[in-house]
Short mmCIF file of C-alpha atoms in Angstrom, two decimals:
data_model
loop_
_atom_site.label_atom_id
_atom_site.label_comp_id
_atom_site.label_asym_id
_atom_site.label_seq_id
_atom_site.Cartn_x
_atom_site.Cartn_y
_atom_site.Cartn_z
CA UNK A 1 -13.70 -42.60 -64.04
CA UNK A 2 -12.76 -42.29 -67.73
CA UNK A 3 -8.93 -42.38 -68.59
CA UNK A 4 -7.01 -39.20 -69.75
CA UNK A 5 -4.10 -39.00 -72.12
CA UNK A 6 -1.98 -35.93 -72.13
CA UNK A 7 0.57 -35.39 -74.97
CA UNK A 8 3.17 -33.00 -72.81
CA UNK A 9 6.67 -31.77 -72.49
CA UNK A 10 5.57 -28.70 -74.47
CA UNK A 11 7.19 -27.52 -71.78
CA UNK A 12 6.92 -29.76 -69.52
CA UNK A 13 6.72 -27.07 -67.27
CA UNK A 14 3.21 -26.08 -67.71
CA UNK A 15 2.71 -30.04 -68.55
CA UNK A 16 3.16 -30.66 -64.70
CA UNK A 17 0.38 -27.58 -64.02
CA UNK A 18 -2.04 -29.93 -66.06
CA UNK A 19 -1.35 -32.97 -63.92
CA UNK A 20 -1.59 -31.08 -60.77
CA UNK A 21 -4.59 -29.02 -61.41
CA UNK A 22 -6.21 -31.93 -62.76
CA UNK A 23 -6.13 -33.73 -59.54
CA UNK A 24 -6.76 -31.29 -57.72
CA UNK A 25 -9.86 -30.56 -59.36
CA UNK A 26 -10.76 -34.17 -59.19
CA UNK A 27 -10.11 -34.50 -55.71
CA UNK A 28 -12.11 -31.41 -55.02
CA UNK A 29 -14.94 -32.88 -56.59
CA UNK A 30 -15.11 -36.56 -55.45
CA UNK A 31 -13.63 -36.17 -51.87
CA UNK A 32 -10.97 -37.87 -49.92
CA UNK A 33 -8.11 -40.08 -51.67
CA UNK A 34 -9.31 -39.77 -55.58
CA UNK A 35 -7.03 -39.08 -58.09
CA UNK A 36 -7.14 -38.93 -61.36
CA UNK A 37 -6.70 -41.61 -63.99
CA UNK A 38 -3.92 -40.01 -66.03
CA UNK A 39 -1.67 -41.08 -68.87
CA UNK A 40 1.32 -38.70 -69.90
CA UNK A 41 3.73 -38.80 -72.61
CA UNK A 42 6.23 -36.06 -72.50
CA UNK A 43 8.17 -35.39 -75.53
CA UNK A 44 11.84 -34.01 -75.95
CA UNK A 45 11.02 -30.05 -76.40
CA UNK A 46 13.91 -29.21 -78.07
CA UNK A 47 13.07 -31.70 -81.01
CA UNK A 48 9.80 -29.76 -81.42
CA UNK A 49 10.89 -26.26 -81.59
CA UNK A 50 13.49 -27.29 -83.90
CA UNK A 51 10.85 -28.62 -86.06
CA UNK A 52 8.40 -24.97 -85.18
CA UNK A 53 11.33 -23.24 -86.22
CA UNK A 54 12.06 -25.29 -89.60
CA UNK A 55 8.59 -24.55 -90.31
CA UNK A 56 8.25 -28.89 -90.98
CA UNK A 57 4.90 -29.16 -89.89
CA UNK A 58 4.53 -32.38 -91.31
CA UNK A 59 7.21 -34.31 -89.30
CA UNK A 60 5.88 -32.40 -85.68
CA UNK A 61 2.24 -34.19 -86.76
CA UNK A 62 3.67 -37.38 -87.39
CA UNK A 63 5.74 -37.17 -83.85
CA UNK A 64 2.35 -36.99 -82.17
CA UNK A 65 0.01 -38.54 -84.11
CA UNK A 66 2.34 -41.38 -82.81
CA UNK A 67 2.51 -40.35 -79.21
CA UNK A 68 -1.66 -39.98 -79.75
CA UNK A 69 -1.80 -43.06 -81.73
CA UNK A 70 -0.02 -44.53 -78.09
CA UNK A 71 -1.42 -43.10 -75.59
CA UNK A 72 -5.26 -44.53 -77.29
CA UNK A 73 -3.69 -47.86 -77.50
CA UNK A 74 -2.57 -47.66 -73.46
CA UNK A 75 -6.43 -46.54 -73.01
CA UNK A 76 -6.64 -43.01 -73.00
CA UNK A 77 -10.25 -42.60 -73.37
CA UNK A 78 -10.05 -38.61 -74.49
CA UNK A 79 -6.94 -36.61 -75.35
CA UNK A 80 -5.26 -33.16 -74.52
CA UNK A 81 -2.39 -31.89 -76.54
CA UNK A 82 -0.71 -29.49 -73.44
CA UNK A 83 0.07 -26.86 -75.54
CA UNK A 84 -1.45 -23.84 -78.07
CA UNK A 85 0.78 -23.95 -80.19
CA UNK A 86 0.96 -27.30 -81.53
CA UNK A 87 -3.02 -27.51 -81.71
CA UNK A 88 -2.13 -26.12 -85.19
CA UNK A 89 -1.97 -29.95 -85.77
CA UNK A 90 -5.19 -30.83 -84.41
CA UNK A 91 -6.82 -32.06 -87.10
CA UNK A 92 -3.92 -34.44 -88.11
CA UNK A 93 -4.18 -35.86 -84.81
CA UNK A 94 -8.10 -36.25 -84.55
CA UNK A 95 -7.44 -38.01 -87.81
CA UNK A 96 -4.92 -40.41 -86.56
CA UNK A 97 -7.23 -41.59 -83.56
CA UNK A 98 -10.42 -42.54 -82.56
CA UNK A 99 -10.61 -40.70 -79.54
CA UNK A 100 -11.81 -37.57 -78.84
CA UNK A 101 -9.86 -34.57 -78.53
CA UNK A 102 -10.39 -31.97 -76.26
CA UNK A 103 -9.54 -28.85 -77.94
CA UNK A 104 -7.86 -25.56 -76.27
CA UNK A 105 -9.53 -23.29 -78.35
CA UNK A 106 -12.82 -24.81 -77.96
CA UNK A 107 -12.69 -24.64 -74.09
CA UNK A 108 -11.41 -21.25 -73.86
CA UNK A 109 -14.21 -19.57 -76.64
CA UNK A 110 -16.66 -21.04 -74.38
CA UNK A 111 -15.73 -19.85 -71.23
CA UNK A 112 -15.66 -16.23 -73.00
CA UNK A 113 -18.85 -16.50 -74.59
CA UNK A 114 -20.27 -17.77 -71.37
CA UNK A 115 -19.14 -14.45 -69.23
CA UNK A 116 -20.56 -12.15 -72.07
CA UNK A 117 -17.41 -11.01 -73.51
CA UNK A 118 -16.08 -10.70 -77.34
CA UNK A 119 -13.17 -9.64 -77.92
CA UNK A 120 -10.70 -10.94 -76.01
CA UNK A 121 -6.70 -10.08 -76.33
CA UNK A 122 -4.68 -13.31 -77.61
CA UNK A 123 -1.55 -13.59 -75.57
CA UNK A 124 0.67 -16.25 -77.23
CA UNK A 125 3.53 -17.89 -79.20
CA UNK A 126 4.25 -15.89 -82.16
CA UNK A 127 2.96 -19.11 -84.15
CA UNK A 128 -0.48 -18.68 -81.94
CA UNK A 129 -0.64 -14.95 -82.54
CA UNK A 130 0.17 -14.90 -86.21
CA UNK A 131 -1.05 -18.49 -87.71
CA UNK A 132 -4.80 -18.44 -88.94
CA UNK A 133 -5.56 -21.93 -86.52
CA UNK A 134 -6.53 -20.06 -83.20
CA UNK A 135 -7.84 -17.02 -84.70
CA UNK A 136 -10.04 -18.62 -86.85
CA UNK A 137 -11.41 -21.23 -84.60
CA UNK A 138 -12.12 -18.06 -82.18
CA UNK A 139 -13.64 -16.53 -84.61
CA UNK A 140 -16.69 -19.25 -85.73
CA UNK A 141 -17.69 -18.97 -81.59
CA UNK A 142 -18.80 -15.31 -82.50
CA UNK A 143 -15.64 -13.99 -80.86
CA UNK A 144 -13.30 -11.07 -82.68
CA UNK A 145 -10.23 -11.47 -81.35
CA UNK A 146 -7.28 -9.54 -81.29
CA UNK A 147 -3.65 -9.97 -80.99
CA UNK A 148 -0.59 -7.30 -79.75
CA UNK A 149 1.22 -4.86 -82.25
CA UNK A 150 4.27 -6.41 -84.12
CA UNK A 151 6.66 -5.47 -80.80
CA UNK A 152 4.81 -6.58 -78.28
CA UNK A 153 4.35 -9.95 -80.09
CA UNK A 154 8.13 -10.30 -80.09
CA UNK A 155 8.56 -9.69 -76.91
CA UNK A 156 5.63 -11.74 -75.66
CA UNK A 157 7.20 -14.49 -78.17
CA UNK A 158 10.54 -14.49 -76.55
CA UNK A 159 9.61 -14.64 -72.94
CA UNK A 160 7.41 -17.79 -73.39
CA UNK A 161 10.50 -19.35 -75.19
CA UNK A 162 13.42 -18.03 -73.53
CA UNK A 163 12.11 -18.12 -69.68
CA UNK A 164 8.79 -19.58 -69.14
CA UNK A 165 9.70 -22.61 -70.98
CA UNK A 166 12.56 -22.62 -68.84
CA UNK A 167 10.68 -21.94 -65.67
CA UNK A 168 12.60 -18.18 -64.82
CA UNK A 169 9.66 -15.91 -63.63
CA UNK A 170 11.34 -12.54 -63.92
CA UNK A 171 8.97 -9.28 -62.55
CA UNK A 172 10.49 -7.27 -65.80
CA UNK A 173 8.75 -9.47 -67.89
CA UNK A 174 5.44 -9.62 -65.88
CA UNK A 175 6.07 -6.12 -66.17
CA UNK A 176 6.48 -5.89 -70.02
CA UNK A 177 3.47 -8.21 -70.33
CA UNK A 178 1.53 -5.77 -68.02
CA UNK A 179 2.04 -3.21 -70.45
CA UNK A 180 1.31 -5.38 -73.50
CA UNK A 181 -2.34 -5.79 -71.59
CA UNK A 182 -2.79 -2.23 -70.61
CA UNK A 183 -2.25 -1.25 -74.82
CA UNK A 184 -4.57 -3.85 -75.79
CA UNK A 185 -7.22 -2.95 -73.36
CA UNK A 186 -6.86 0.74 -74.48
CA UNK A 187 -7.50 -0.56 -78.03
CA UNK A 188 -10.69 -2.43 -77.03
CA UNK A 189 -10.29 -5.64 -75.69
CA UNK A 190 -12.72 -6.65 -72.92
CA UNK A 191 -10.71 -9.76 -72.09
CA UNK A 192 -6.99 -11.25 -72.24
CA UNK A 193 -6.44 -15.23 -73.02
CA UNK A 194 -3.38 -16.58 -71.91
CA UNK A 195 -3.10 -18.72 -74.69
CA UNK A 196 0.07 -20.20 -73.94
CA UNK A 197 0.12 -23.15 -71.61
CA UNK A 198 3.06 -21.37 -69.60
CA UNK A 199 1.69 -17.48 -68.93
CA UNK A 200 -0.21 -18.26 -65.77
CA UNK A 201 2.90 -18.82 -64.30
CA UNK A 202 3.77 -15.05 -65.02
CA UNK A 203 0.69 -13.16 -64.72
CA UNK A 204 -2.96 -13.78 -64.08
CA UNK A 205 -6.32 -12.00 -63.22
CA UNK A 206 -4.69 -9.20 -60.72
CA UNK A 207 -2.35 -7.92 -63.58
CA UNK A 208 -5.71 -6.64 -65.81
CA UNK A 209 -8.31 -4.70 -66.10
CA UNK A 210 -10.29 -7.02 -67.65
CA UNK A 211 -11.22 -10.63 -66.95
CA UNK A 212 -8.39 -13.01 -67.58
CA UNK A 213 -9.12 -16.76 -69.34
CA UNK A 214 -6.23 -19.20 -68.57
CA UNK A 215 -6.37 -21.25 -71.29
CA UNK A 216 -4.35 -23.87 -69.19
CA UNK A 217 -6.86 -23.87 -66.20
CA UNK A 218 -9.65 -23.95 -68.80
CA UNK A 219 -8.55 -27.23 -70.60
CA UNK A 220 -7.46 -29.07 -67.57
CA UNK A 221 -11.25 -28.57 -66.03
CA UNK A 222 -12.27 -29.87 -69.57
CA UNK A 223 -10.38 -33.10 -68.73
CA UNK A 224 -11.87 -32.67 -65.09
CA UNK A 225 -15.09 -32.57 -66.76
CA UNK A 226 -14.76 -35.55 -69.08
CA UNK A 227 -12.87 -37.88 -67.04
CA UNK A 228 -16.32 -37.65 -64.41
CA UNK A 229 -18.88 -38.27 -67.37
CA UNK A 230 -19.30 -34.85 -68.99
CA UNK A 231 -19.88 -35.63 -72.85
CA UNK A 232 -16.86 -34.46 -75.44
CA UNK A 233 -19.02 -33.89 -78.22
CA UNK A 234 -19.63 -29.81 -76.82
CA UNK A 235 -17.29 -28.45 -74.69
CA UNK A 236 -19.13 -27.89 -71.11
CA UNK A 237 -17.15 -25.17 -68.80
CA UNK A 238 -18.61 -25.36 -65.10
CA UNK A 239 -19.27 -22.29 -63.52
CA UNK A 240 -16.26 -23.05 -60.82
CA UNK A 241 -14.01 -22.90 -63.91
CA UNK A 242 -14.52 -20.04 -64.96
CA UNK A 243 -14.01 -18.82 -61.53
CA UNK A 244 -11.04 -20.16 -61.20
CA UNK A 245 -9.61 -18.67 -64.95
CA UNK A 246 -11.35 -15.31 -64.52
#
């Protein structure tokens, strides 16, 4: 079994979904005691968002292109940054390692392309949502994504941040992001991405109309995936993935 590196903490919240969903899925594919072979490195939170919110961008990819840089040298055979967001730094990091990467975006615009669909809602950080990095990369999978209205990216924004990260689940916010679905659905999306690491723990595939793609779910079956011999070169979503995220 190949070794997986996760660079985590961002929350760790949803960082602890990754190692338990990645185990499971391992289990449920190889039978009895196997586990996965897992390195972690969770980072201080707090020191990141300071640095989101300074807009240094520079000194977040130099904090982990040196976590990346160490979880390679401990053996990490492929690596997952546990977050959206900071995958606006995934080229900095592919560049400090010689690993691959298994990219978010990549994994989710698969998985949509694969069930037929086109243009899926983007439910995220305001950083996701408004930064060209996610959009863009959706884009050259033939996808036409679109995000909320100005409002609803606010408010979307500050649950993430102020109680997801924090792990409060409150039903007025799976409420609000209800809502935010039901507008963008109305305006033509035919699917919602959950493209922060912490929304599946607030709503999922029974709060739309649509299909739902957890981006979390999605990248840990990537790791699944790699770590029992799938190649990293093109992103390969199994059928019970998608079942799982949809």
């Amino acid at each position: 079994m190949r070794r997986i590196g996760l660079i985590g903490g961002m929350s760790w919240e949803s960082t602890a979904i990754y190692y338990q969903e990645i185990n499971r899925r391992v289990r449920d594919a190889e039978g009895g005691l196997v586990s996965a072979d897992v390195l972690i490195h969770s980072v201080n939170f707090a020191e990141v968002v300071a640095l989101q919110q300074a807009g240094r961008w520079d000194e977040a990819a130099r904090l982990l292109e040196g976590v990346a840089q160490g979880l390679e040298g401990a053996g990490a055979e492929a690596l997952l940054i546990c977050t959206n967001t900071m995958h606006i730094l995934a080229g900095e990091i592919e560049a400090a390692t010689n690993v691959p990467l298994l990219h978010i975006v990549d994994v989710t615009a698969v998985a949509i392309r694969a069930a037929g669909l086109k243009r899926p809602l983007l439910l995220a950080t305001r950083y996701t949502m408004e930064k060209p990095f996610y959009l863009d990369r959706m884009r050259t999978f033939g996808l036409a994504p679109m995000v909320p209205a100005e409002a609803d990216r606010g408010d979307v924004h500050d649950i993430i941040f102020g109680e997801l990260c924090c792990g409060v689940v409150k039903e007025a916010s799976r409420e609000r992001y209800r809502d935010v679905i039901r507008r963008g659905i109305a305006e033509g999306a035919d699917a919602v991405i959950l493209g922060c690491t912490e929304i599946g723990m607030l709503v999922g595939a029974e709060d739309a109309a649509v299909p739902v793609f957890d981006s979390t779910l999605l990248h840990a079956q990537a790791a699944v995936d790699f770590a029992l011999g799938a190649p990293a070169g093109a992103p390969a979503v199994r059928r019970s993935a998608l079942e799982h995220s949809l």
